[in-house]
Amino acid sequence: AQSVTQLGSHVSVSEGALVLLRCNYSSSVPPYLFWYVQYPNQGLQLLLKYTTGATLVKGINGFEAEFKKSETSFHLTKPSAHMSDAAEYFCAVSEGRGGADGLTFGKGTHLIIQP
Amino acid sequence: ETGVTQTPRHLVMGMTNKKSLKCEQHLGHNAMYWYKQSAKKPLELMFVYNFKEQTENNSVPSRFSPECPNSSHLFLHLHTLQPEDSALYLCASSQLQGDEQYFGPGTRLTVT
């Protein structure tokens, strides 16, 4: 079984400030980890993913995330927030290719950008 | 068309109507999914199809009936819905279960 916890249902940062969205997971096997972004009334868009190899992964729109096995975390960061980053962000975990449970999503974090 | 498409984008239906949502993926994927997303609730996985076979049904009421005629198409047939079924219905696909999923834009359903 797998699960995801996203700390903070709402995060507010100033434009130009660091963005940090937290994600912790549990998995009985080495996980695959994902971050998705959702703009209002749209589907989810993949930001980045970790499968194996380098633990720091870079994604689209200047986002990156680091897999820390010892902390069971996969936090999402961006050095400088832009107004267009305002959206809902979802962390997800799977048991890898062919995993029977597919993806398990967190409850989401709403990112608010203050001008 | 590329990616995952969903039609219609918006649907308003009465509780006695029958309608269907359509999803099509142009990615050559083998797994397809239906999700329900309600306001202020987590994303809910409804159905999973893997190589056209249904592999998961998360205790979804029988008024929702999925159909997967081939690996590229997925339908969600709706009948005698309730107002609480109003939500954004998202379709997704992946190469295999456990891989990253690609989502369609969703169908915004309103039940009156």
GROMACS .gro file of C-alpha atoms in nm:
model
  227
    1ALA     CA    1   0.000   0.000   0.000
    2GLN     CA    2   0.113   0.353  -0.062
    3SER     CA    3   0.007   0.696   0.058
    4VAL     CA    4   0.094   1.062   0.015
    5THR     CA    5   0.073   1.350   0.260
    6GLN     CA    6   0.096   1.707   0.142
    7LEU     CA    7   0.155   1.947   0.428
    8GLY     CA    8  -0.051   2.262   0.397
    9SER     CA    9  -0.366   2.278   0.189
   10HIS     CA   10  -0.282   2.643   0.110
   11VAL     CA   11   0.060   2.806   0.071
   12SER     CA   12   0.101   3.178   0.009
   13VAL     CA   13   0.426   3.336  -0.113
   14SER     CA   14   0.521   3.674  -0.253
   15GLU     CA   15   0.610   3.712  -0.618
   16GLY     CA   16   0.984   3.653  -0.654
   17ALA     CA   17   1.009   3.452  -0.332
   18LEU     CA   18   1.106   3.087  -0.293
   19VAL     CA   19   0.829   2.834  -0.343
   20LEU     CA   20   0.840   2.522  -0.125
   21LEU     CA   21   0.560   2.265  -0.138
   22ARG     CA   22   0.598   1.967   0.090
   23CYS     CA   23   0.525   1.604   0.010
   24ASN     CA   24   0.589   1.294   0.219
   25TYR     CA   25   0.508   0.946   0.103
   26SER     CA   26   0.493   0.590   0.223
   27SER     CA   27   0.559   0.292   0.001
   28SER     CA   28   0.655  -0.070   0.062
   29VAL     CA   29   0.880  -0.073  -0.247
   30PRO     CA   30   1.111   0.182  -0.412
   31PRO     CA   31   0.866   0.445  -0.529
   32TYR     CA   32   0.810   0.642  -0.842
   33LEU     CA   33   0.719   1.000  -0.746
   34PHE     CA   34   0.542   1.272  -0.939
   35TRP     CA   35   0.431   1.633  -0.913
   36TYR     CA   36   0.135   1.762  -1.111
   37VAL     CA   37  -0.009   2.111  -1.154
   38GLN     CA   38  -0.374   2.194  -1.218
   39TYR     CA   39  -0.506   2.529  -1.333
   40PRO     CA   40  -0.876   2.611  -1.281
   41ASN     CA   41  -1.114   2.392  -1.481
   42GLN     CA   42  -0.831   2.204  -1.648
   43GLY     CA   43  -0.678   1.860  -1.621
   44LEU     CA   44  -0.359   1.779  -1.435
   45GLN     CA   45  -0.028   1.848  -1.608
   46LEU     CA   46   0.288   1.657  -1.521
   47LEU     CA   47   0.555   1.890  -1.378
   48LEU     CA   48   0.826   1.634  -1.307
   49LYS     CA   49   0.889   1.276  -1.203
   50TYR     CA   50   1.142   1.065  -1.019
   51THR     CA   51   1.188   0.701  -1.112
   52THR     CA   52   1.550   0.600  -1.052
   53GLY     CA   53   1.894   0.760  -1.066
   54ALA     CA   54   1.962   1.124  -0.987
   55THR     CA   55   1.762   1.230  -0.682
   56LEU     CA   56   1.730   1.593  -0.789
   57VAL     CA   57   1.492   1.617  -1.079
   58LYS     CA   58   1.413   1.923  -1.285
   59GLY     CA   59   1.077   1.986  -1.441
   60ILE     CA   60   0.892   2.239  -1.646
   61ASN     CA   61   0.839   2.605  -1.554
   62GLY     CA   62   1.154   2.619  -1.340
   63PHE     CA   63   1.037   2.369  -1.078
   64GLU     CA   64   1.252   2.098  -0.927
   65ALA     CA   65   1.215   1.834  -0.658
   66GLU     CA   66   1.453   1.622  -0.456
   67PHE     CA   67   1.392   1.260  -0.357
   68LYS     CA   68   1.514   1.198  -0.002
   69LYS     CA   69   1.473   0.834   0.088
   70SER     CA   70   1.578   0.877   0.451
   71GLU     CA   71   1.308   1.141   0.501
   72THR     CA   72   1.052   0.976   0.267
   73SER     CA   73   1.007   1.317   0.111
   74PHE     CA   74   0.979   1.467  -0.235
   75HIS     CA   75   0.940   1.841  -0.183
   76LEU     CA   76   0.880   2.073  -0.477
   77THR     CA   77   1.072   2.399  -0.505
   78LYS     CA   78   1.112   2.698  -0.733
   79PRO     CA   79   1.364   2.973  -0.660
   80SER     CA   80   1.145   3.265  -0.765
   81ALA     CA   81   0.766   3.259  -0.777
   82HIS     CA   82   0.578   3.408  -1.068
   83MET     CA   83   0.214   3.511  -1.073
   84SER     CA   84   0.146   3.242  -1.333
   85ASP     CA   85   0.248   2.975  -1.078
   86ALA     CA   86  -0.079   3.024  -0.888
   87ALA     CA   87  -0.252   2.686  -0.917
   88GLU     CA   88  -0.325   2.358  -0.737
   89TYR     CA   89  -0.031   2.120  -0.700
   90PHE     CA   90  -0.058   1.745  -0.645
   91CYS     CA   91   0.209   1.501  -0.534
   92ALA     CA   92   0.165   1.136  -0.634
   93VAL     CA   93   0.340   0.805  -0.571
   94SER     CA   94   0.337   0.467  -0.743
   95GLU     CA   95   0.509   0.133  -0.698
   96GLY     CA   96   0.675   0.163  -1.036
   97ARG     CA   97   0.600   0.025  -1.379
   98GLY     CA   98   0.326  -0.235  -1.370
   99GLY     CA   99   0.242  -0.156  -1.010
  100ALA     CA  100  -0.109  -0.278  -0.944
  101ASP     CA  101  -0.218   0.027  -0.748
  102GLY     CA  102  -0.142   0.285  -1.015
  103LEU     CA  103  -0.087   0.637  -0.881
  104THR     CA  104  -0.194   0.752  -0.537
  105PHE     CA  105  -0.245   1.127  -0.513
  106GLY     CA  106  -0.216   1.364  -0.221
  107LYS     CA  107  -0.497   1.603  -0.137
  108GLY     CA  108  -0.331   1.893  -0.314
  109THR     CA  109  -0.179   2.226  -0.215
  110HIS     CA  110  -0.324   2.550  -0.341
  111LEU     CA  111  -0.040   2.791  -0.419
  112ILE     CA  112  -0.125   3.160  -0.386
  113ILE     CA  113   0.113   3.423  -0.521
  114GLN     CA  114   0.096   3.766  -0.358
  115PRO     CA  115   0.195   4.063  -0.580
  116GLU     CA  116  -0.522   1.557  -3.210
  117THR     CA  117  -0.256   1.480  -2.957
  118GLY     CA  118  -0.259   1.373  -2.593
  119VAL     CA  119  -0.585   1.294  -2.416
  120THR     CA  120  -0.912   1.448  -2.528
  121GLN     CA  121  -1.247   1.451  -2.352
  122THR     CA  122  -1.593   1.538  -2.478
  123PRO     CA  123  -1.808   1.716  -2.393
  124ARG     CA  124  -1.621   1.976  -2.190
  125HIS     CA  125  -1.938   2.084  -2.012
  126LEU     CA  126  -2.257   1.890  -1.949
  127VAL     CA  127  -2.577   1.979  -1.767
  128MET     CA  128  -2.823   1.698  -1.712
  129GLY     CA  129  -3.134   1.625  -1.515
  130MET     CA  130  -3.153   1.340  -1.270
  131THR     CA  131  -3.355   1.124  -1.509
  132ASN     CA  132  -3.132   1.174  -1.814
  133LYS     CA  133  -2.886   0.931  -1.966
  134LYS     CA  134  -2.563   1.069  -2.105
  135SER     CA  135  -2.211   0.949  -2.182
  136LEU     CA  136  -1.868   1.102  -2.139
  137LYS     CA  137  -1.603   1.016  -2.395
  138CYS     CA  138  -1.227   1.000  -2.358
  139GLU     CA  139  -0.974   0.931  -2.632
  140GLN     CA  140  -0.599   0.900  -2.600
  141HIS     CA  141  -0.358   0.938  -2.890
  142LEU     CA  142  -0.048   0.825  -2.700
  143GLY     CA  143  -0.051   0.450  -2.761
  144HIS     CA  144  -0.102   0.384  -2.391
  145ASN     CA  145  -0.234   0.061  -2.241
  146ALA     CA  146  -0.400   0.184  -1.922
  147MET     CA  147  -0.687   0.431  -1.887
  148TYR     CA  148  -0.853   0.584  -1.582
  149TRP     CA  149  -1.162   0.777  -1.472
  150TYR     CA  150  -1.134   1.019  -1.179
  151LYS     CA  151  -1.391   1.234  -1.003
  152GLN     CA  152  -1.283   1.572  -0.866
  153SER     CA  153  -1.531   1.752  -0.642
  154ALA     CA  154  -1.485   2.091  -0.484
  155LYS     CA  155  -1.283   2.070  -0.164
  156LYS     CA  156  -1.240   1.692  -0.190
  157PRO     CA  157  -0.939   1.486  -0.295
  158LEU     CA  158  -0.908   1.336  -0.639
  159GLU     CA  159  -1.111   1.011  -0.639
  160LEU     CA  160  -1.010   0.720  -0.861
  161MET     CA  161  -1.324   0.560  -1.004
  162PHE     CA  162  -1.222   0.300  -1.262
  163VAL     CA  163  -0.905   0.155  -1.412
  164TYR     CA  164  -0.872  -0.031  -1.739
  165ASN     CA  165  -0.551  -0.214  -1.821
  166PHE     CA  166  -0.521  -0.360  -2.174
  167LYS     CA  167  -0.900  -0.307  -2.209
  168GLU     CA  168  -0.977  -0.510  -1.897
  169GLN     CA  169  -1.129  -0.340  -1.595
  170THR     CA  170  -0.890  -0.390  -1.307
  171GLU     CA  171  -1.034  -0.155  -1.048
  172ASN     CA  172  -1.373  -0.028  -0.941
  173ASN     CA  173  -1.347   0.183  -0.629
  174SER     CA  174  -1.696   0.115  -0.489
  175VAL     CA  175  -1.852   0.342  -0.749
  176PRO     CA  176  -2.236   0.350  -0.757
  177SER     CA  177  -2.393   0.154  -1.042
  178ARG     CA  178  -2.538   0.473  -1.192
  179PHE     CA  179  -2.184   0.514  -1.334
  180SER     CA  180  -2.101   0.252  -1.595
  181PRO     CA  181  -1.762   0.247  -1.773
  182GLU     CA  182  -1.688   0.101  -2.113
  183CYS     CA  183  -1.354   0.048  -2.283
  184PRO     CA  184  -1.408  -0.082  -2.639
  185ASN     CA  185  -1.039  -0.055  -2.731
  186SER     CA  186  -0.717   0.071  -2.580
  187SER     CA  187  -0.768   0.423  -2.718
  188HIS     CA  188  -1.124   0.493  -2.606
  189LEU     CA  189  -1.294   0.507  -2.271
  190PHE     CA  190  -1.654   0.597  -2.196
  191LEU     CA  191  -1.843   0.674  -1.878
  192HIS     CA  192  -2.217   0.614  -1.911
  193LEU     CA  193  -2.433   0.810  -1.671
  194HIS     CA  194  -2.795   0.751  -1.567
  195THR     CA  195  -3.024   0.863  -1.287
  196LEU     CA  196  -2.751   1.076  -1.132
  197GLN     CA  197  -2.783   1.275  -0.810
  198PRO     CA  198  -2.694   1.641  -0.753
  199GLU     CA  199  -2.393   1.531  -0.546
  200ASP     CA  200  -2.252   1.372  -0.862
  201SER     CA  201  -2.184   1.721  -0.997
  202ALA     CA  202  -1.805   1.742  -1.037
  203LEU     CA  203  -1.515   1.758  -1.281
  204TYR     CA  204  -1.464   1.413  -1.436
  205LEU     CA  205  -1.109   1.354  -1.551
  206CYS     CA  206  -0.978   1.087  -1.781
  207ALA     CA  207  -0.613   0.984  -1.782
  208SER     CA  208  -0.391   0.731  -1.954
  209SER     CA  209  -0.048   0.577  -1.897
  210GLN     CA  210   0.179   0.336  -2.079
  211LEU     CA  211   0.151   0.088  -1.792
  212GLN     CA  212  -0.007   0.112  -1.447
  213GLY     CA  213   0.240   0.287  -1.219
  214ASP     CA  214   0.382   0.507  -1.496
  215GLU     CA  215   0.310   0.879  -1.514
  216GLN     CA  216  -0.045   0.951  -1.618
  217TYR     CA  217  -0.149   1.202  -1.879
  218PHE     CA  218  -0.477   1.378  -1.817
  219GLY     CA  219  -0.748   1.515  -2.038
  220PRO     CA  220  -0.901   1.858  -1.975
  221GLY     CA  221  -1.202   1.709  -1.798
  222THR     CA  222  -1.579   1.727  -1.831
  223ARG     CA  223  -1.755   1.967  -1.595
  224LEU     CA  224  -2.079   1.789  -1.506
  225THR     CA  225  -2.374   1.961  -1.340
  226VAL     CA  226  -2.672   1.753  -1.229
  227THR     CA  227  -2.991   1.954  -1.177
   0.00000   0.00000   0.00000
